[in-house]
Amino acid sequence: MTNSTARAVIDLDVTGPVIDRHLYGHFAEHLGRCIYGGFYVGEDSPIPNEGGIRLDVVAALRALNIPNLRWPGGCFADEYHWRDGIGPKADRPVMVNTHWGNVEENNHFGTHEFMALCELLGAEPYVNGNVGSGTVQEMSEWVEYLTRDGDSPAVRQRKANGRDEAWRVPFWGIGNEAWGCGGNMRAEAYADEARRFATFCRDHGDNKLYKIAAGASDDDLAWTETLMKAVACLGCKKDPKKFFQGISFHYYTVPGTWQHKGSATEFGADDYYRTMIKAADIDRVIKGHSAVMDAYDPGRTIGLVCDEWGTWWDVEPGTNPGFLFQQNTQRDALVAGLHFDIFHRHAARLKMANIAQTVNVLQAMILTDDDGSLVLTPTYHVFEMNKGHQDAASLAVHLIDTPAAISVDDAALTPVSASASTKDGTVLISVTNLSLDSATKIDFDLRGLAVRSPRGRLLTSDQPQTHNSPASPGAVSPVEFEVRLTDGTLTAELPPHSFATIEVDLDSEPRGK
Ligand code: AHR
């Protein structure tokens, strides 16, 4: 194994924008075994549950402090009719989930079950409404059913279904991927639809909706510009009109083609580096969307929301291709670490991000089996190790010296990535060594404030292909990590393909907090 070195400077007394906790958001779609068999097993299951919601899944996710949960899709959102999912379960109609596996959906997990799940998780609900096949009236009444206090037809129906109090729903999606599964619309047509639907999604009482327009795929900046034009007026010298408060985009790490995405667990060095290059490219994509938004909204009053991100591999052999079930290795964990570093750097504009998806689908935190087993993935551990960044003030990490870039095809990858933040008298640094064969000694030169009590945690594995399974649930899990502090410089030695977090206590508070 070769060794390399890196050096970074962090000015502890110069804080940047706050890292919104909602950058650590989640996503649960009626897709494969995410809801049924994942979050929800039904009241009659021998697996311990509350109202059908699997309690071991809830306990594992509570440890992540998950800030919000998006539901019911994804593409499913634009096929979902919420009234099918309320009232006695025996009376709920069955539909076919044509988008995901052509399986029957019995609607046993609906609005009340989702809100109960959010309450158990301590997460804020992000409900994604149906624009593609729904009506304005249907969406408007869903908002009313959920959030209105006092009396109204929808409120009476909610009460009849067992819920007296209005719920608080802070986040509302106006359709999903309107350019594709959400209706195959052109940007201008969707922008008008979004304005129309958003008009009738009312703020009832003190429930204020943060409405999110369905945004671009990857770097489709023209889509974002069209949506910005729909809310703003260049040169009008007034704040954008708030038909919606956020604009989303989706970014998946697919290093191959959509037809041949590659295996989650069987990959070589070039596949690995292509994955990291593709993951790192989200930085360029966010910069692009942010620049477009800055032109129309220089005051940054509209948030950019990456409400679907993560790796997307070929499904595991023998599983339903429509269920998007994939394994999750140390490589996936490093993609998560890299994304979070980038998200933290864009905290001024990026206000929310949602990993796709939380359980049993794509880059999941948790994989479950019907026999009751539950496995935490390497990605789960990155979310857990990084949770201290939520609502912390960002700190710029200046990587002064880094090991030589690694090139594959025509692209190059900087093999070290890091980000930092400060909150409640501590500093949290996340650092990733992406090299497959080189350990890296990194020095963090901490300036401006004195620190003490360094402690570290490391997520590593013998191979980047290593993953957790019921037979070896702890194959990839965090361990203590040695960090030295000498005269304000933290030194750590990162093994190849590893992710680490380092914490220190501050001797005094940063200025300007
Ligand atoms: O997350 C899986 C799917 O990917 C979502 O349903 C859709 O929005 C996206 O294309």
Short mmCIF file of C-alpha atoms and ligand atoms in Angstrom, two decimals:
data_model
loop_
_atom_site.label_atom_id
_atom_site.label_comp_id
_atom_site.label_asym_id
_atom_site.label_seq_id
_atom_site.Cartn_x
_atom_site.Cartn_y
_atom_site.Cartn_z
CA MET A 1 0.00 0.00 0.00
CA THR A 2 1.34 3.44 -0.86
CA ASN A 3 0.88 6.45 1.39
CA SER A 4 0.00 10.00 0.55
CA THR A 5 -0.47 13.20 2.48
CA ALA A 6 -3.00 16.02 2.50
CA ARG A 7 -3.29 19.31 4.35
CA ALA A 8 -6.30 21.49 5.06
CA VAL A 9 -6.88 24.82 6.79
CA ILE A 10 -10.07 25.63 8.71
CA ASP A 11 -10.72 29.09 10.16
CA LEU A 12 -12.81 28.24 13.18
CA ASP A 13 -13.79 31.83 13.87
CA VAL A 14 -15.30 32.47 10.41
CA THR A 15 -18.63 30.69 10.13
CA GLY A 16 -20.63 30.31 6.92
CA PRO A 17 -24.31 29.61 6.27
CA VAL A 18 -26.17 27.20 8.50
CA ILE A 19 -26.42 23.64 7.16
CA ASP A 20 -30.16 23.10 7.13
CA ARG A 21 -31.04 19.88 8.92
CA HIS A 22 -33.38 19.12 6.04
CA LEU A 23 -30.30 18.29 3.90
CA TYR A 24 -30.48 15.00 5.82
CA GLY A 25 -34.02 14.27 4.64
CA HIS A 26 -35.50 10.93 3.56
CA PHE A 27 -37.85 9.48 0.98
CA ALA A 28 -40.40 6.66 1.17
CA GLU A 29 -42.26 5.69 -1.97
CA HIS A 30 -44.86 3.02 -2.63
CA LEU A 31 -42.23 1.13 -4.57
CA GLY A 32 -41.08 -2.44 -4.09
CA ARG A 33 -40.62 -3.22 -0.40
CA CYS A 34 -40.07 0.31 0.85
CA ILE A 35 -43.52 0.75 2.41
CA TYR A 36 -44.97 -2.77 2.51
CA GLY A 37 -42.46 -5.11 4.19
CA GLY A 38 -40.16 -2.19 4.96
CA PHE A 39 -41.81 0.53 7.01
CA TYR A 40 -45.16 -1.19 7.28
CA VAL A 41 -45.94 -4.83 8.04
CA GLY A 42 -49.58 -4.51 9.11
CA GLU A 43 -51.11 -4.88 12.57
CA ASP A 44 -51.32 -8.70 12.35
CA SER A 45 -47.62 -9.23 11.67
CA PRO A 46 -45.55 -11.21 14.22
CA ILE A 47 -42.88 -8.51 13.71
CA PRO A 48 -43.25 -5.98 16.57
CA ASN A 49 -45.22 -3.02 15.26
CA GLU A 50 -47.39 -0.12 16.27
CA GLY A 51 -50.43 0.25 14.05
CA GLY A 52 -48.61 -1.89 11.48
CA ILE A 53 -45.45 0.27 11.49
CA ARG A 54 -42.31 -1.77 12.08
CA LEU A 55 -40.78 -0.66 15.38
CA ASP A 56 -37.20 -1.82 14.75
CA VAL A 57 -37.12 0.32 11.60
CA VAL A 58 -38.42 3.28 13.59
CA ALA A 59 -35.82 2.78 16.34
CA ALA A 60 -32.96 2.57 13.84
CA LEU A 61 -34.10 5.71 12.02
CA ARG A 62 -34.65 7.69 15.21
CA ALA A 63 -30.92 7.33 15.85
CA LEU A 64 -30.33 9.34 12.65
CA ASN A 65 -32.48 12.31 13.76
CA ILE A 66 -34.20 12.20 10.41
CA PRO A 67 -35.62 15.69 9.84
CA ASN A 68 -38.26 14.98 7.19
CA LEU A 69 -39.79 12.16 5.20
CA ARG A 70 -41.08 12.58 1.64
CA TRP A 71 -44.06 10.42 0.59
CA PRO A 72 -45.87 8.82 -1.36
CA GLY A 73 -43.51 9.20 -4.34
CA GLY A 74 -41.71 9.73 -6.73
CA CYS A 75 -43.50 8.57 -9.82
CA PHE A 76 -46.14 6.94 -7.62
CA ALA A 77 -47.20 10.36 -6.33
CA ASP A 78 -48.69 11.27 -9.70
CA GLU A 79 -50.80 8.09 -9.72
CA TYR A 80 -51.91 8.34 -6.12
CA HIS A 81 -55.42 9.38 -5.11
CA TRP A 82 -55.35 10.11 -1.43
CA ARG A 83 -59.02 9.37 -0.72
CA ASP A 84 -58.30 5.71 -1.59
CA GLY A 85 -56.01 5.57 1.46
CA ILE A 86 -58.33 6.76 4.26
CA GLY A 87 -61.15 5.11 6.23
CA PRO A 88 -61.53 1.47 7.27
CA LYS A 89 -58.86 -0.63 5.58
CA ALA A 90 -61.34 -3.26 4.42
CA ASP A 91 -63.17 -0.58 2.42
CA ARG A 92 -60.13 0.92 0.74
CA PRO A 93 -60.02 0.23 -3.01
CA VAL A 94 -57.21 -1.77 -4.55
CA MET A 95 -55.25 -0.23 -7.40
CA VAL A 96 -52.43 -1.43 -9.63
CA ASN A 97 -49.06 0.21 -9.10
CA THR A 98 -48.37 0.35 -12.82
CA HIS A 99 -45.14 2.25 -12.47
CA TRP A 100 -43.44 -0.05 -10.00
CA GLY A 101 -43.74 -3.75 -10.69
CA ASN A 102 -47.41 -3.83 -11.77
CA VAL A 103 -48.36 -5.13 -8.34
CA GLU A 104 -51.60 -4.57 -6.48
CA GLU A 105 -51.64 -1.74 -3.96
CA ASN A 106 -54.26 -2.27 -1.25
CA ASN A 107 -53.94 1.26 0.13
CA HIS A 108 -53.55 -0.01 3.69
CA PHE A 109 -50.77 2.52 4.18
CA GLY A 110 -52.37 5.90 3.58
CA THR A 111 -52.51 9.40 5.00
CA HIS A 112 -53.16 8.46 8.65
CA GLU A 113 -50.50 5.74 8.60
CA PHE A 114 -47.94 8.11 7.06
CA MET A 115 -48.63 10.81 9.62
CA ALA A 116 -48.37 8.22 12.43
CA LEU A 117 -45.02 7.10 10.98
CA CYS A 118 -43.74 10.69 10.98
CA GLU A 119 -44.84 11.10 14.58
CA LEU A 120 -43.03 7.90 15.60
CA LEU A 121 -39.89 9.01 13.76
CA GLY A 122 -40.03 12.59 15.04
CA ALA A 123 -39.72 13.65 11.37
CA GLU A 124 -41.57 16.44 9.58
CA PRO A 125 -43.88 15.27 6.80
CA TYR A 126 -43.16 16.19 3.18
CA VAL A 127 -46.27 15.20 1.23
CA ASN A 128 -45.93 15.06 -2.54
CA GLY A 129 -49.22 15.85 -4.29
CA ASN A 130 -50.51 14.50 -7.59
CA VAL A 131 -50.42 16.90 -10.55
CA GLY A 132 -50.05 14.33 -13.36
CA SER A 133 -53.35 12.44 -12.92
CA GLY A 134 -55.00 14.38 -10.11
CA THR A 135 -57.11 17.50 -9.94
CA VAL A 136 -56.58 20.85 -8.29
CA GLN A 137 -59.63 20.17 -6.13
CA GLU A 138 -58.25 16.81 -4.98
CA MET A 139 -54.94 18.34 -3.95
CA SER A 140 -56.58 21.32 -2.31
CA GLU A 141 -58.85 19.05 -0.25
CA TRP A 142 -55.92 16.88 0.82
CA VAL A 143 -54.22 19.96 2.28
CA GLU A 144 -57.50 20.88 3.98
CA TYR A 145 -58.02 17.33 5.34
CA LEU A 146 -54.53 17.29 6.83
CA THR A 147 -54.05 20.80 8.14
CA ARG A 148 -57.36 22.58 8.72
CA ASP A 149 -58.62 23.22 12.21
CA GLY A 150 -62.22 24.12 13.00
CA ASP A 151 -65.00 22.86 10.80
CA SER A 152 -65.22 21.96 7.10
CA PRO A 153 -66.31 18.92 5.08
CA ALA A 154 -62.75 17.59 4.89
CA VAL A 155 -62.22 18.18 8.63
CA ARG A 156 -65.43 16.30 9.45
CA GLN A 157 -64.21 13.41 7.33
CA ARG A 158 -60.83 13.41 9.11
CA LYS A 159 -62.54 13.40 12.48
CA ALA A 160 -64.80 10.54 11.41
CA ASN A 161 -61.62 8.64 10.55
CA GLY A 162 -60.31 9.07 14.07
CA ARG A 163 -58.17 12.20 14.01
CA ASP A 164 -59.57 15.30 15.71
CA GLU A 165 -56.57 17.59 15.64
CA ALA A 166 -55.15 19.08 12.48
CA TRP A 167 -51.69 17.83 11.64
CA ARG A 168 -48.78 20.10 10.88
CA VAL A 169 -47.49 19.58 7.35
CA PRO A 170 -44.62 21.93 6.54
CA PHE A 171 -43.56 20.61 3.11
CA TRP A 172 -45.72 20.10 0.03
CA GLY A 173 -44.59 18.85 -3.39
CA ILE A 174 -46.46 20.08 -6.48
CA GLY A 175 -46.09 16.91 -8.56
CA ASN A 176 -42.92 14.99 -9.35
CA GLU A 177 -40.69 14.75 -12.42
CA ALA A 178 -43.31 16.57 -14.48
CA TRP A 179 -41.00 16.27 -17.50
CA GLY A 180 -41.35 12.45 -17.31
CA CYS A 181 -43.49 10.09 -15.23
CA GLY A 182 -45.32 13.07 -13.74
CA GLY A 183 -47.08 13.91 -17.00
CA ASN A 184 -44.46 14.35 -19.75
CA MET A 185 -45.02 18.09 -19.72
CA ARG A 186 -42.95 20.80 -21.26
CA ALA A 187 -41.41 23.24 -18.83
CA GLU A 188 -43.73 26.16 -19.66
CA ALA A 189 -46.84 24.00 -19.38
CA TYR A 190 -45.74 22.61 -16.04
CA ALA A 191 -44.79 26.04 -14.72
CA ASP A 192 -48.36 27.19 -15.32
CA GLU A 193 -49.77 24.02 -13.74
CA ALA A 194 -47.53 24.49 -10.72
CA ARG A 195 -48.79 28.04 -10.26
CA ARG A 196 -52.40 26.90 -10.59
CA PHE A 197 -52.10 23.94 -8.19
CA ALA A 198 -50.06 25.97 -5.70
CA THR A 199 -52.74 28.68 -5.67
CA PHE A 200 -55.27 26.28 -4.16
CA CYS A 201 -52.91 24.65 -1.65
CA ARG A 202 -53.94 26.96 1.17
CA ASP A 203 -52.29 27.81 4.42
CA HIS A 204 -54.91 26.77 6.97
CA GLY A 205 -54.59 28.40 10.38
CA ASP A 206 -50.96 28.64 11.33
CA ASN A 207 -49.85 25.79 9.07
CA LYS A 208 -47.57 27.42 6.48
CA LEU A 209 -46.78 25.26 3.49
CA TYR A 210 -43.33 25.35 1.95
CA LYS A 211 -44.39 24.42 -1.58
CA ILE A 212 -41.85 22.70 -3.78
CA ALA A 213 -42.16 22.78 -7.56
CA ALA A 214 -41.15 19.61 -9.42
CA GLY A 215 -37.78 20.42 -10.85
CA ALA A 216 -35.15 19.32 -13.27
CA SER A 217 -33.34 16.12 -13.93
CA ASP A 218 -29.59 16.52 -13.42
CA ASP A 219 -28.33 19.66 -15.14
CA ASP A 220 -31.44 20.63 -17.09
CA LEU A 221 -30.90 24.30 -16.27
CA ALA A 222 -33.50 25.41 -18.82
CA TRP A 223 -36.19 23.71 -16.70
CA THR A 224 -35.03 25.58 -13.59
CA GLU A 225 -34.92 28.86 -15.50
CA THR A 226 -38.48 28.37 -16.74
CA LEU A 227 -39.68 27.77 -13.17
CA MET A 228 -37.78 30.80 -11.91
CA LYS A 229 -39.37 32.93 -14.62
CA ALA A 230 -42.73 31.63 -13.43
CA VAL A 231 -42.14 33.07 -9.98
CA ALA A 232 -39.76 35.95 -10.60
CA CYS A 233 -39.24 38.81 -12.94
CA LEU A 234 -35.68 39.69 -13.90
CA GLY A 235 -35.10 43.37 -13.27
CA CYS A 236 -38.44 43.83 -11.46
CA LYS A 237 -36.56 44.81 -8.31
CA LYS A 238 -39.00 42.99 -6.09
CA ASP A 239 -38.93 39.66 -4.36
CA PRO A 240 -40.16 36.70 -6.41
CA LYS A 241 -43.86 36.06 -5.94
CA LYS A 242 -44.19 33.02 -3.74
CA PHE A 243 -46.25 30.54 -5.73
CA PHE A 244 -43.69 28.09 -4.43
CA GLN A 245 -40.86 28.42 -1.95
CA GLY A 246 -38.61 25.68 -3.29
CA ILE A 247 -37.60 24.20 -6.63
CA SER A 248 -36.36 20.65 -6.74
CA PHE A 249 -33.96 18.71 -8.91
CA HIS A 250 -33.07 15.02 -8.96
CA TYR A 251 -29.59 13.64 -9.27
CA TYR A 252 -28.75 9.94 -9.31
CA THR A 253 -25.24 8.50 -9.33
CA VAL A 254 -25.44 6.18 -12.32
CA PRO A 255 -21.91 5.77 -13.65
CA GLY A 256 -22.95 3.42 -16.48
CA THR A 257 -25.98 3.82 -18.72
CA TRP A 258 -29.61 3.55 -17.62
CA GLN A 259 -29.74 0.21 -19.49
CA HIS A 260 -26.54 -1.10 -17.86
CA LYS A 261 -26.07 0.61 -14.54
CA GLY A 262 -23.72 -2.02 -13.15
CA SER A 263 -23.80 -4.32 -10.15
CA ALA A 264 -24.05 -2.95 -6.63
CA THR A 265 -21.48 -5.41 -5.31
CA GLU A 266 -19.36 -6.61 -8.22
CA PHE A 267 -17.23 -3.83 -9.61
CA GLY A 268 -13.63 -3.10 -10.47
CA ALA A 269 -11.38 -0.12 -9.80
CA ASP A 270 -12.45 1.80 -12.91
CA ASP A 271 -16.14 1.30 -12.07
CA TYR A 272 -15.45 2.53 -8.56
CA TYR A 273 -13.65 5.69 -9.71
CA ARG A 274 -16.27 6.40 -12.38
CA THR A 275 -18.85 6.23 -9.60
CA MET A 276 -16.97 8.77 -7.50
CA ILE A 277 -16.45 11.08 -10.49
CA LYS A 278 -20.18 10.95 -11.23
CA ALA A 279 -21.04 11.55 -7.56
CA ALA A 280 -18.64 14.52 -7.34
CA ASP A 281 -20.22 16.03 -10.45
CA ILE A 282 -23.29 17.00 -8.42
CA ASP A 283 -21.19 20.00 -7.37
CA ARG A 284 -21.21 21.32 -10.95
CA VAL A 285 -24.94 20.61 -11.22
CA ILE A 286 -25.78 22.50 -8.00
CA LYS A 287 -23.60 25.41 -9.08
CA GLY A 288 -25.48 25.53 -12.39
CA HIS A 289 -28.95 25.58 -10.81
CA SER A 290 -27.80 28.06 -8.16
CA ALA A 291 -26.42 30.45 -10.79
CA VAL A 292 -29.73 30.40 -12.66
CA MET A 293 -31.64 30.98 -9.43
CA ASP A 294 -29.27 33.78 -8.36
CA ALA A 295 -30.09 35.67 -11.56
CA TYR A 296 -33.83 35.75 -10.71
CA ASP A 297 -33.64 35.62 -6.93
CA PRO A 298 -30.42 37.27 -5.77
CA GLY A 299 -31.74 37.42 -2.21
CA ARG A 300 -31.95 33.62 -2.19
CA THR A 301 -35.52 33.54 -0.96
CA ILE A 302 -36.30 30.38 -2.97
CA GLY A 303 -34.68 27.16 -1.87
CA LEU A 304 -33.04 24.56 -4.09
CA VAL A 305 -34.22 21.10 -3.06
CA CYS A 306 -32.52 17.88 -4.18
CA ASP A 307 -35.41 15.64 -3.24
CA GLU A 308 -34.01 12.50 -4.84
CA TRP A 309 -30.34 11.52 -4.79
CA GLY A 310 -28.26 8.40 -4.42
CA THR A 311 -26.70 5.49 -6.27
CA TRP A 312 -28.81 3.48 -8.68
CA TRP A 313 -27.52 0.01 -9.63
CA ASP A 314 -28.95 -2.97 -11.46
CA VAL A 315 -31.42 -4.76 -9.18
CA GLU A 316 -30.12 -7.73 -7.20
CA PRO A 317 -30.29 -10.89 -9.31
CA GLY A 318 -33.57 -12.75 -8.91
CA THR A 319 -35.51 -9.75 -7.59
CA ASN A 320 -38.41 -7.97 -9.30
CA PRO A 321 -36.87 -5.41 -11.73
CA GLY A 322 -39.65 -3.00 -10.81
CA PHE A 323 -38.74 -3.09 -7.10
CA LEU A 324 -35.32 -1.41 -7.40
CA PHE A 325 -33.82 -3.50 -4.61
CA GLN A 326 -30.03 -3.20 -4.45
CA GLN A 327 -27.26 -4.03 -2.00
CA ASN A 328 -25.25 -1.26 -0.43
CA THR A 329 -21.46 -1.40 0.01
CA GLN A 330 -18.68 0.76 1.35
CA ARG A 331 -18.65 2.40 -2.11
CA ASP A 332 -22.21 3.65 -1.51
CA ALA A 333 -21.18 5.01 1.89
CA LEU A 334 -18.39 7.02 0.28
CA VAL A 335 -20.81 8.43 -2.30
CA ALA A 336 -22.95 9.63 0.62
CA GLY A 337 -19.95 11.20 2.36
CA LEU A 338 -18.92 12.98 -0.84
CA HIS A 339 -22.45 14.27 -1.46
CA PHE A 340 -22.76 15.64 2.06
CA ASP A 341 -19.47 17.54 1.75
CA ILE A 342 -20.84 19.14 -1.41
CA PHE A 343 -24.27 19.80 0.10
CA HIS A 344 -22.64 21.55 3.07
CA ARG A 345 -20.68 23.81 0.72
CA HIS A 346 -23.93 24.88 -0.96
CA ALA A 347 -25.83 25.51 2.28
CA ALA A 348 -26.67 29.07 1.25
CA ARG A 349 -29.01 27.90 -1.55
CA LEU A 350 -29.56 24.18 -0.99
CA LYS A 351 -32.26 23.85 1.65
CA MET A 352 -33.31 20.23 1.51
CA ALA A 353 -32.11 16.89 0.15
CA ASN A 354 -33.76 13.47 0.31
CA ILE A 355 -31.88 10.21 -0.13
CA ALA A 356 -33.65 7.77 -2.45
CA GLN A 357 -34.81 5.80 -0.62
CA THR A 358 -34.89 5.00 3.09
CA VAL A 359 -35.76 1.27 3.22
CA ASN A 360 -35.22 -1.57 0.70
CA VAL A 361 -35.10 0.64 -2.41
CA LEU A 362 -32.03 2.11 -4.19
CA GLN A 363 -29.43 3.56 -1.77
CA ALA A 364 -31.21 2.48 1.38
CA MET A 365 -30.34 2.97 5.04
CA ILE A 366 -32.04 -0.27 6.02
CA LEU A 367 -32.61 -3.61 4.32
CA THR A 368 -35.28 -5.87 5.78
CA ASP A 369 -36.51 -9.41 5.21
CA ASP A 370 -39.98 -10.78 5.71
CA ASP A 371 -38.52 -13.13 8.35
CA GLY A 372 -37.99 -10.09 10.56
CA SER A 373 -34.27 -9.51 9.95
CA LEU A 374 -33.01 -5.96 9.59
CA VAL A 375 -29.62 -4.81 8.35
CA LEU A 376 -28.14 -1.33 8.64
CA THR A 377 -26.20 -0.44 5.49
CA PRO A 378 -22.85 1.38 5.25
CA THR A 379 -24.82 4.42 4.02
CA TYR A 380 -26.82 4.38 7.26
CA HIS A 381 -23.59 4.81 9.21
CA VAL A 382 -22.58 7.91 7.21
CA PHE A 383 -25.94 9.52 8.04
CA GLU A 384 -25.45 8.64 11.71
CA MET A 385 -21.83 9.81 11.88
CA ASN A 386 -22.71 13.06 10.11
CA LYS A 387 -25.86 13.96 12.04
CA GLY A 388 -24.02 16.60 14.10
CA HIS A 389 -23.86 18.79 10.96
CA GLN A 390 -27.64 19.28 11.07
CA ASP A 391 -28.40 22.96 11.78
CA ALA A 392 -24.72 23.67 12.48
CA ALA A 393 -22.86 26.67 11.04
CA SER A 394 -20.70 25.59 8.12
CA LEU A 395 -16.96 26.10 8.20
CA ALA A 396 -14.99 26.33 4.96
CA VAL A 397 -12.34 23.62 4.59
CA HIS A 398 -9.46 24.83 2.43
CA LEU A 399 -7.72 21.75 1.04
CA ILE A 400 -4.24 23.15 0.45
CA ASP A 401 -2.34 20.01 -0.52
CA THR A 402 -4.08 16.94 -1.81
CA PRO A 403 -2.75 13.70 -3.29
CA ALA A 404 -2.49 13.59 -7.10
CA ALA A 405 -5.81 13.43 -8.94
CA ILE A 406 -6.96 10.02 -10.18
CA SER A 407 -8.05 9.92 -13.82
CA VAL A 408 -10.47 7.58 -15.53
CA ASP A 409 -11.63 8.14 -19.10
CA ASP A 410 -11.32 11.92 -19.52
CA ALA A 411 -12.29 12.86 -15.98
CA ALA A 412 -10.24 13.43 -12.86
CA LEU A 413 -11.06 12.88 -9.20
CA THR A 414 -9.51 14.61 -6.19
CA PRO A 415 -9.09 11.66 -3.85
CA VAL A 416 -9.74 13.54 -0.61
CA SER A 417 -12.95 15.33 0.34
CA ALA A 418 -13.85 17.10 3.58
CA SER A 419 -16.36 19.47 5.18
CA ALA A 420 -16.82 20.94 8.62
CA SER A 421 -19.31 22.73 10.85
CA THR A 422 -19.66 24.05 14.36
CA LYS A 423 -22.51 23.88 16.84
CA ASP A 424 -22.92 23.93 20.63
CA GLY A 425 -19.22 24.45 21.32
CA THR A 426 -17.98 21.59 19.16
CA VAL A 427 -16.50 21.29 15.69
CA LEU A 428 -17.37 18.33 13.48
CA ILE A 429 -15.15 17.47 10.51
CA SER A 430 -16.08 14.82 7.93
CA VAL A 431 -13.34 13.48 5.69
CA THR A 432 -13.26 10.84 2.97
CA ASN A 433 -10.29 9.10 1.40
CA LEU A 434 -11.50 7.94 -2.00
CA SER A 435 -8.26 6.27 -3.04
CA LEU A 436 -8.51 2.50 -3.41
CA ASP A 437 -4.88 1.76 -2.70
CA SER A 438 -3.38 4.66 -0.82
CA ALA A 439 -3.68 5.50 2.87
CA THR A 440 -3.69 9.25 3.43
CA LYS A 441 -2.25 11.17 6.35
CA ILE A 442 -4.19 14.41 6.65
CA ASP A 443 -3.37 17.47 8.76
CA PHE A 444 -6.16 19.90 9.64
CA ASP A 445 -4.64 23.22 10.61
CA LEU A 446 -7.34 24.70 12.89
CA ARG A 447 -6.98 28.47 13.14
CA GLY A 448 -8.66 31.27 15.05
CA LEU A 449 -9.83 29.41 18.17
CA ALA A 450 -8.29 26.94 20.58
CA VAL A 451 -9.67 23.39 20.67
CA ARG A 452 -9.33 20.33 22.88
CA SER A 453 -10.43 16.71 23.33
CA PRO A 454 -10.13 15.29 19.80
CA ARG A 455 -12.06 12.11 19.06
CA GLY A 456 -12.61 10.23 15.85
CA ARG A 457 -14.79 7.55 14.27
CA LEU A 458 -13.91 5.60 11.16
CA LEU A 459 -15.97 3.69 8.62
CA THR A 460 -13.79 1.39 6.57
CA SER A 461 -13.67 -2.12 5.12
CA ASP A 462 -11.19 -4.60 3.68
CA GLN A 463 -12.70 -4.14 0.25
CA PRO A 464 -14.89 -1.39 -1.24
CA GLN A 465 -17.34 -4.18 -2.15
CA THR A 466 -17.88 -5.13 1.50
CA HIS A 467 -21.49 -4.89 2.66
CA ASN A 468 -23.65 -5.87 5.59
CA SER A 469 -26.04 -8.82 5.53
CA PRO A 470 -28.08 -10.79 8.09
CA ALA A 471 -25.11 -13.20 8.31
CA SER A 472 -22.60 -10.40 8.94
CA PRO A 473 -24.55 -7.29 9.98
CA GLY A 474 -21.47 -5.49 11.28
CA ALA A 475 -19.09 -6.05 8.35
CA VAL A 476 -19.08 -2.30 7.78
CA SER A 477 -19.69 -0.32 10.93
CA PRO A 478 -17.99 2.61 12.67
CA VAL A 479 -15.02 2.06 14.95
CA GLU A 480 -12.97 4.41 17.12
CA PHE A 481 -10.32 6.27 15.22
CA GLU A 482 -7.07 7.73 16.49
CA VAL A 483 -6.69 11.48 16.00
CA ARG A 484 -3.76 13.52 17.37
CA LEU A 485 -3.94 17.19 18.31
CA THR A 486 -0.63 19.10 18.35
CA ASP A 487 -0.48 22.89 18.54
CA GLY A 488 -3.85 23.36 16.88
CA THR A 489 -3.21 20.79 14.14
CA LEU A 490 -5.28 17.62 13.99
CA THR A 491 -3.59 14.66 12.35
CA ALA A 492 -5.34 11.51 11.21
CA GLU A 493 -4.38 8.60 8.97
CA LEU A 494 -7.20 7.44 6.76
CA PRO A 495 -7.04 3.95 5.29
CA PRO A 496 -7.97 3.52 1.61
CA HIS A 497 -11.68 3.91 0.72
CA SER A 498 -12.66 5.16 4.14
CA PHE A 499 -14.87 7.81 5.72
CA ALA A 500 -14.20 9.42 9.10
CA THR A 501 -15.63 12.02 11.42
CA ILE A 502 -13.52 13.99 13.87
CA GLU A 503 -14.88 16.09 16.72
CA VAL A 504 -13.15 18.62 18.94
CA ASP A 505 -14.44 20.94 21.65
CA LEU A 506 -13.97 24.67 21.29
CA ASP A 507 -12.38 26.66 24.08
CA SER A 508 -14.55 29.68 23.16
CA GLU A 509 -17.44 30.44 20.81
CA PRO A 510 -16.88 31.49 17.16
CA ARG A 511 -17.49 35.17 16.42
CA GLY A 512 -20.77 36.28 14.94
CA LYS A 513 -22.89 33.38 16.22
O1 AHR B 1 -36.71 6.87 -6.71
C1 AHR B 1 -37.20 6.12 -7.79
C2 AHR B 1 -37.80 6.98 -8.87
O2 AHR B 1 -36.80 7.75 -9.48
C3 AHR B 1 -38.83 7.98 -8.44
O3 AHR B 1 -40.09 7.45 -8.31
C4 AHR B 1 -38.79 8.98 -9.56
O4 AHR B 1 -39.15 10.27 -9.15
C5 AHR B 1 -37.37 8.89 -10.07
O5 AHR B 1 -37.33 8.76 -11.44
#
